[in-house]
Amino acid sequence: MVIFGATGDLTRRLLVPALINMEREGLISPSTIVLGIGKDVGDDEMLRTGLETFGADHFGAGDAQRADAWKSLRPRLHYRAGDFTADQIYTELAAELTGNAVFYLAVPPRFFGDIVEKLADHGLATESDGAFRRIAIEKPFGHDAVSAKALNARILARVSETQVYRIDHFLGKETVQNIMTLRFANMMIEKLWNSDSIDHIQITAAETVDVGTRGSFYDGTGALRDMVPNHLFQLLSMVAMEPPISFDAEAVRDEKAKVLRAIRIYEPEEAAENSVRGAYTSGTLGDRTIPAFSQTPDVKPDSATETYVALKLMIDTWRWAGVPFYLRTGKALSVRDTEVIVTFKPVPFAQFPRLRNAHLPPNRIVIQIQPDEGISLDMLIKRPGIGVAVEPAVMDFRYAGLFDIGRLNGYETLLYDILTGDQTLFQRADAVEAGWRAVQPFLDRWAEGGKPELYVPGSLGPDAAADLLARDGLAWHDLMTR
């Protein structure tokens, strides 16, 4: 495994800890070598010591099994300094690498095309003698519809689609993968999973962190580009997909791509009407004071970039005709919470004594992605006592209550799938482009002018986000409540 960007945050915080977990579980061969490539001058020991210094808890502190796994992996971790855009590092790799290889691009997006072309130029992407050569690419994959299509064309001109693993780390989380199991292994749920029974669906990815030191990146990206075409659309496609003809990778990816292609493409005025964008002001976030986004280092003072976005989308298929999908994501919010809320239609008439014509709350399925992974079902029951009084109740399942998943970060599944050649959880070129086409009207409309609505740190976002649902007689689900 060759990791480009070995001294970066992603490698230290997620990739190497995931490899340690895999080593502990016996999921990688003792002969596997990890070669890190970065721009910093150093040697093998520099990388190893740097990783240990970064986070002792990842490397065995208080966990004997983890310590043993790191002890086994450590001598197989190597480092080489090099320029990703120059030939020398690739010439050296070509002289040394034999057999199977995974090239992991944990680098800024501007290097994706360059690295793939250099790998191909030096024969490193050529598969022969039964050996695979696979390329893992982190998000963001493109900046808009045009750039995503151009990047796909550039990469696929040199390597095949079967070699490319476009990563969305959300798909490594157990509850995300469990969406398909929840639907397709439970007949009582899948029978109701359509516009006849479902009123609307909400998908939320709320973050408590602010932009911090990533001002330059975020000012050129924004909440929509950063989260919607990848993370939120991956959740959307798994929730809305049709049952695949099988669970092999291409069958599943076919159905997910169909969902993204079916998202209604809005006209400019429709895009404005069905979207909200916001930016946080200065204020208190937890126990600290943060500057407004526009005052963040490396952010333009007159920036029109959003740190919050809410969208109303429609999927034009028979299954989902008339069912709105509401998506929201933002930074510096009150809680960290990623969830899918499936709200069913209410009972048409409450025939219980003293409840005639009453409004009974609808049933809901809450799929909690993070931080407390699980699934719950909201229903109504009779309150004990004389007479009939209806009371909400929750059937609740928490992964942590049944399984030990506390040390996993989601990358273990994705790395294992790359090593075994399973592309089910990775984005295909056509799906990436379909996602960008769906959000392009919002990007185009905002580019015409205007500023995001301001919201206070530690809140749930701008007031206009609540109005987006209020127009339909609805409200956002209270985050982290059941």
XYZ file of C-alpha atoms in Angstrom:
482
model
C 0.000 0.000 0.000
C 1.478 3.292 -1.152
C 0.002 6.321 0.626
C 0.563 9.657 -1.100
C 0.269 12.301 1.613
C 1.677 10.157 4.404
C 2.419 13.053 6.763
C -1.059 14.548 6.457
C -3.935 14.582 8.911
C -5.959 11.886 7.132
C -3.123 9.362 7.305
C -2.353 10.037 10.966
C -5.913 10.321 12.216
C -7.725 7.641 10.206
C -5.729 5.511 7.767
C -2.965 4.181 10.006
C -5.286 3.653 13.025
C -7.577 1.679 10.692
C -4.629 -0.413 9.506
C -3.752 -1.119 13.134
C -7.305 -2.337 13.755
C -7.077 -4.540 10.672
C -3.719 -5.916 11.805
C -5.231 -6.693 15.189
C -8.088 -8.627 13.529
C -5.785 -10.471 11.128
C -7.318 -8.788 8.068
C -4.050 -7.858 6.376
C -1.234 -10.183 5.447
C 1.968 -10.134 7.530
C 3.773 -9.535 4.241
C 1.901 -6.290 3.532
C 4.209 -3.262 3.340
C 2.936 0.299 3.803
C 5.014 2.938 2.003
C 4.252 6.557 2.823
C 5.180 9.327 0.419
C 5.184 12.971 1.470
C 6.832 16.292 0.800
C 8.461 16.513 4.248
C 12.110 15.520 4.522
C 12.553 12.437 6.682
C 13.034 8.690 6.906
C 11.111 5.639 8.114
C 11.654 6.434 11.779
C 10.467 10.015 11.317
C 7.106 8.778 10.049
C 6.725 6.069 12.691
C 7.644 8.358 15.584
C 5.459 11.138 14.202
C 2.458 8.838 14.127
C 3.058 7.707 17.709
C 3.464 11.279 18.910
C 0.258 12.356 17.169
C -2.056 10.019 19.064
C -0.847 7.553 21.664
C -4.376 6.138 22.141
C -4.362 4.890 18.540
C -1.094 3.057 18.997
C -1.621 0.955 22.042
C -1.927 3.109 25.166
C -4.026 1.060 27.578
C -4.869 -1.583 24.961
C -2.553 -4.591 24.825
C -4.024 -5.986 21.585
C -3.677 -2.656 19.854
C -0.130 -2.278 21.152
C 0.776 -5.704 19.777
C -0.803 -4.849 16.417
C 1.168 -1.612 16.161
C 4.342 -3.450 17.181
C 3.762 -5.850 14.288
C 2.856 -3.155 11.739
C 5.484 -0.575 12.736
C 8.555 -2.144 11.058
C 6.557 -2.612 7.841
C 5.815 1.119 7.643
C 8.279 3.029 5.453
C 8.674 6.567 4.186
C 10.072 8.346 1.174
C 10.121 12.085 0.504
C 9.147 13.126 -2.982
C 7.370 15.540 -5.277
C 4.027 14.105 -6.447
C 4.276 15.980 -9.749
C 7.870 14.979 -10.628
C 9.057 11.743 -12.221
C 11.748 10.713 -9.748
C 9.520 9.184 -7.078
C 7.615 7.152 -9.674
C 10.808 5.936 -11.314
C 11.976 4.665 -7.929
C 8.610 3.011 -7.247
C 8.600 1.298 -10.644
C 12.021 -0.193 -9.909
C 10.900 -1.597 -6.553
C 7.220 -2.495 -6.672
C 6.188 -5.974 -7.725
C 2.929 -7.828 -7.316
C -0.242 -6.340 -5.862
C -0.344 -2.639 -5.020
C -2.859 -0.095 -3.753
C -2.118 3.590 -4.310
C -3.997 5.730 -1.802
C -4.317 9.420 -2.757
C -4.615 11.163 0.638
C -3.696 14.456 -1.018
C -5.411 17.706 -2.076
C -7.701 17.239 -5.100
C -5.416 19.216 -7.412
C -2.993 16.266 -7.357
C -5.489 13.513 -8.286
C -5.083 13.730 -12.059
C -1.335 14.314 -11.910
C -0.670 11.288 -9.725
C -2.838 8.942 -11.775
C -1.130 10.056 -14.995
C 2.338 9.634 -13.469
C 1.441 6.160 -12.220
C 0.283 5.227 -15.718
C 3.282 6.825 -17.438
C 5.663 4.716 -15.362
C 3.737 1.470 -15.771
C 2.690 1.388 -12.120
C -1.036 1.159 -12.962
C -0.595 -1.760 -15.363
C -2.089 -5.019 -14.128
C -0.258 -8.136 -15.254
C 0.560 -11.667 -14.150
C -2.529 -11.758 -11.951
C -1.387 -8.788 -9.856
C -3.827 -5.957 -9.210
C -3.107 -2.231 -9.186
C -5.839 -0.178 -7.472
C -6.170 3.551 -6.877
C -8.109 5.001 -3.934
C -9.184 8.621 -4.288
C -10.566 10.767 -1.475
C -13.252 13.424 -1.898
C -13.941 16.002 -3.184
C -14.109 14.470 -6.639
C -14.548 17.589 -8.705
C -15.692 21.113 -7.886
C -18.821 21.193 -10.025
C -20.480 19.204 -12.811
C -17.969 20.278 -15.453
C -14.832 19.610 -13.389
C -16.117 16.229 -12.132
C -16.736 15.080 -15.695
C -13.320 16.350 -16.785
C -11.542 14.617 -13.875
C -13.311 11.334 -14.615
C -12.309 11.593 -18.269
C -8.695 12.353 -17.348
C -8.407 9.425 -14.956
C -10.323 6.881 -17.032
C -8.177 7.706 -20.054
C -5.265 6.075 -18.213
C -6.826 3.414 -15.944
C -10.023 1.357 -15.973
C -13.087 2.004 -13.815
C -12.484 -1.339 -12.077
C -9.196 0.038 -10.713
C -10.646 3.251 -9.243
C -12.041 3.408 -5.689
C -13.624 6.810 -5.022
C -13.943 6.929 -1.259
C -16.739 8.364 0.831
C -15.858 7.488 4.406
C -19.513 7.709 5.518
C -20.086 4.416 3.730
C -17.686 2.680 6.087
C -20.000 3.277 9.028
C -22.007 0.266 10.177
C -25.369 2.034 10.262
C -24.983 3.339 6.718
C -24.322 -0.168 5.455
C -27.206 -1.410 7.588
C -29.681 0.742 5.647
C -29.811 -1.886 2.907
C -30.151 -4.677 5.445
C -32.900 -2.801 7.274
C -34.831 -2.464 4.034
C -34.163 -5.630 2.106
C -34.041 -8.143 4.986
C -37.252 -6.930 6.656
C -40.355 -7.415 4.533
C -42.607 -5.366 6.821
C -40.367 -2.321 6.262
C -39.726 -2.642 2.530
C -43.458 -3.103 1.858
C -44.050 0.361 3.350
C -40.972 1.968 1.783
C -42.740 4.095 -0.855
C -44.911 7.146 -1.439
C -48.058 5.285 -0.374
C -46.841 5.164 3.235
C -43.987 7.684 3.601
C -44.736 11.389 3.992
C -41.196 12.806 3.770
C -37.553 12.015 4.548
C -34.942 14.179 6.283
C -31.186 13.661 6.067
C -28.969 15.689 8.410
C -25.211 15.970 8.903
C -24.632 18.524 11.664
C -21.171 19.423 12.939
C -20.188 21.334 16.068
C -16.726 22.240 14.757
C -16.088 25.529 12.996
C -13.866 25.977 9.940
C -10.818 26.603 12.167
C -7.528 26.517 10.250
C -9.098 25.333 6.984
C -10.208 28.786 5.886
C -8.537 28.765 2.480
C -9.929 25.343 1.519
C -13.392 25.991 2.874
C -13.793 29.442 1.346
C -13.291 27.870 -2.059
C -15.544 24.926 -1.306
C -18.477 25.632 1.015
C -20.935 23.349 2.762
C -22.771 22.225 -0.372
C -19.695 21.101 -2.306
C -18.069 19.653 0.807
C -20.972 17.480 1.938
C -23.946 17.171 -0.406
C -22.752 15.478 -3.655
C -20.861 12.901 -1.611
C -21.897 12.199 1.986
C -25.554 13.218 1.868
C -26.195 11.861 -1.610
C -24.686 8.524 -0.610
C -27.192 8.313 2.229
C -29.966 9.481 -0.078
C -29.172 6.865 -2.708
C -29.117 4.013 -0.190
C -32.417 5.132 1.293
C -34.133 5.597 -2.080
C -32.603 2.849 -4.280
C -34.612 -0.013 -5.732
C -33.762 -3.567 -4.651
C -30.732 -4.672 -6.706
C -30.868 -7.896 -8.709
C -27.965 -9.100 -6.550
C -25.591 -7.683 -3.980
C -22.533 -7.680 -6.170
C -20.891 -4.304 -6.603
C -22.181 -3.335 -10.039
C -25.793 -4.295 -9.316
C -25.839 -2.137 -6.172
C -24.035 0.754 -7.847
C -26.464 0.589 -10.787
C -29.424 1.206 -8.489
C -27.699 3.980 -6.538
C -26.784 5.752 -9.771
C -30.400 5.535 -10.972
C -31.548 7.417 -7.865
C -29.091 10.252 -8.423
C -30.078 10.506 -12.077
C -33.738 10.729 -11.017
C -33.251 13.775 -8.755
C -35.265 16.603 -10.277
C -33.051 19.221 -11.929
C -34.416 22.611 -10.906
C -34.744 25.731 -12.968
C -32.908 28.778 -11.459
C -35.964 30.140 -9.633
C -36.854 26.686 -8.338
C -33.309 26.272 -7.035
C -33.612 29.550 -5.129
C -37.005 28.581 -3.699
C -35.876 25.130 -2.564
C -32.557 26.006 -0.924
C -31.188 27.906 2.062
C -27.588 28.844 2.680
C -26.099 30.302 5.848
C -22.815 31.397 7.407
C -22.057 31.550 11.110
C -21.286 34.771 12.923
C -18.842 35.263 15.789
C -19.972 33.866 19.090
C -19.561 31.153 21.690
C -19.201 27.547 20.647
C -19.025 25.260 23.636
C -16.440 26.709 25.999
C -14.669 28.921 23.478
C -15.268 32.039 21.444
C -14.920 31.759 17.679
C -14.700 34.428 14.972
C -17.311 34.760 12.267
C -16.608 32.697 9.189
C -15.847 35.879 7.240
C -13.229 36.763 9.876
C -11.546 33.346 9.821
C -7.892 33.382 8.680
C -7.515 32.882 4.909
C -11.214 33.624 4.260
C -12.055 36.649 2.113
C -13.804 39.337 4.247
C -16.551 39.682 1.628
C -16.914 35.907 1.189
C -20.279 34.628 -0.038
C -19.364 31.018 0.818
C -21.880 29.087 2.910
C -21.116 27.090 6.061
C -24.700 25.760 6.178
C -27.024 24.510 3.474
C -30.551 23.084 3.443
C -32.233 21.690 0.334
C -35.607 20.304 -0.666
C -35.226 17.677 -3.387
C -37.664 15.533 -5.337
C -36.925 12.121 -6.843
C -38.978 11.568 -9.956
C -39.671 7.834 -9.840
C -42.845 5.841 -9.266
C -41.701 4.808 -5.785
C -40.949 8.356 -4.616
C -43.322 10.558 -6.629
C -44.521 13.398 -4.368
C -42.237 12.543 -1.413
C -39.930 15.474 -0.534
C -36.386 14.788 0.651
C -34.994 17.498 2.940
C -31.210 17.658 3.338
C -29.223 19.888 5.695
C -25.632 20.189 6.811
C -23.641 22.844 8.586
C -20.732 23.785 10.802
C -20.673 25.411 14.263
C -24.082 23.962 15.117
C -25.405 22.988 18.536
C -24.767 19.230 18.282
C -22.815 16.721 16.224
C -25.406 14.478 14.667
C -25.800 12.582 11.401
C -29.167 10.926 10.922
C -31.866 9.851 8.485
C -35.486 10.438 9.533
C -38.184 8.525 7.656
C -41.570 9.994 8.572
C -44.633 7.954 7.674
C -48.028 9.380 6.849
C -50.274 9.921 9.865
C -53.372 7.830 10.451
C -56.216 9.310 8.404
C -58.665 9.366 11.313
C -58.310 8.944 15.084
C -61.405 6.947 16.045
C -60.472 6.519 19.710
C -62.890 8.009 22.257
C -61.991 11.600 23.171
C -59.433 11.603 20.351
C -61.764 12.086 17.404
C -60.283 14.547 14.920
C -57.124 14.740 17.038
C -53.778 15.023 15.344
C -51.739 11.954 16.227
C -47.967 12.113 15.649
C -46.808 9.904 12.774
C -44.581 6.851 13.029
C -40.915 7.469 12.293
C -37.800 5.433 11.712
C -34.667 7.224 12.965
C -31.413 5.912 11.521
C -28.609 7.370 13.619
C -25.294 7.400 11.735
C -23.174 9.215 14.331
C -22.197 9.707 17.065
C -24.390 7.031 18.673
C -25.006 4.535 15.885
C -28.380 2.847 15.967
C -31.953 2.616 14.709
C -35.168 3.524 16.500
C -38.875 3.320 15.703
C -41.350 5.877 17.004
C -44.858 4.499 17.539
C -47.991 5.153 19.579
C -49.243 2.983 22.447
C -52.020 3.103 25.016
C -51.032 4.708 28.291
C -51.809 2.396 31.258
C -54.961 3.338 33.166
C -58.693 3.701 32.774
C -59.807 4.930 29.382
C -57.834 5.290 26.186
C -54.940 7.729 26.229
C -52.337 7.573 23.487
C -48.662 7.883 24.383
C -45.591 8.031 22.112
C -43.085 5.194 22.624
C -39.734 4.324 21.104
C -38.241 0.965 20.196
C -34.520 1.608 20.269
C -31.482 -0.330 19.054
C -27.942 0.916 19.742
C -24.949 -0.777 18.140
C -22.784 -0.080 21.185
C -25.263 -1.942 23.371
C -24.823 -5.164 21.423
C -21.455 -4.943 19.651
C -17.987 -3.633 20.424
C -17.427 -1.016 17.697
C -15.923 1.761 19.795
C -12.441 1.613 18.260
C -13.494 1.385 14.610
C -13.483 4.523 12.457
C -15.102 3.168 9.287
C -11.962 3.083 7.185
C -11.314 -0.528 8.166
C -14.218 -1.684 5.990
C -13.222 0.530 3.070
C -9.545 -0.479 3.148
C -10.467 -4.154 3.403
C -12.827 -3.813 0.430
C -10.090 -2.167 -1.628
C -7.686 -4.992 -0.793
C -10.283 -7.631 -1.701
C -11.511 -5.803 -4.814
C -15.098 -5.141 -3.684
C -16.342 -1.827 -5.161
C -19.855 -1.908 -3.648
C -19.234 0.984 -1.239
C -17.329 3.165 -3.710
C -18.672 5.770 -6.105
C -18.730 5.073 -9.810
C -18.013 7.770 -12.399
C -21.602 8.079 -13.645
C -22.963 8.431 -10.102
C -20.430 11.142 -9.263
C -21.436 13.114 -12.327
C -25.160 12.620 -11.668
C -24.732 13.989 -8.143
C -22.978 17.105 -9.402
C -25.665 17.668 -12.039
C -28.304 17.651 -9.300
C -26.576 20.373 -7.255
C -25.350 22.476 -10.160
C -28.542 24.611 -10.302
C -27.959 25.712 -6.707
C -24.333 26.590 -7.402
C -25.335 28.528 -10.517
C -28.087 30.425 -8.724
C -25.844 31.436 -5.830
C -23.104 32.511 -8.235
C -25.467 35.188 -9.523
C -25.064 37.113 -6.257
C -26.368 37.471 -2.739
C -24.980 36.442 0.621
C -25.733 33.557 2.986
C -28.086 34.254 5.884
C -26.194 34.645 9.152
C -26.704 32.313 12.105
C -25.319 32.187 15.631
C -22.750 29.507 16.553
C -24.277 26.828 18.743
C -27.685 27.188 17.062
C -29.398 24.923 14.549
C -28.675 27.182 11.592
C -30.426 30.122 9.922
C -34.127 30.823 10.466
C -34.828 30.380 6.775
C -34.030 26.657 7.111
C -37.024 26.226 9.416
C -39.150 28.219 6.948
C -38.173 25.815 4.153
C -40.113 23.043 5.894
C -42.739 25.275 7.478
C -44.035 26.118 3.988
C -44.966 22.433 3.711
C -46.448 22.304 7.208
C -43.421 20.456 8.577
C -40.497 20.966 10.961
C -36.985 19.633 11.216
C -36.451 16.717 13.557
C -34.958 17.799 16.887
C -31.344 16.683 16.718
C -30.254 13.977 19.151
C -33.781 13.434 20.427
C -35.898 10.318 20.087
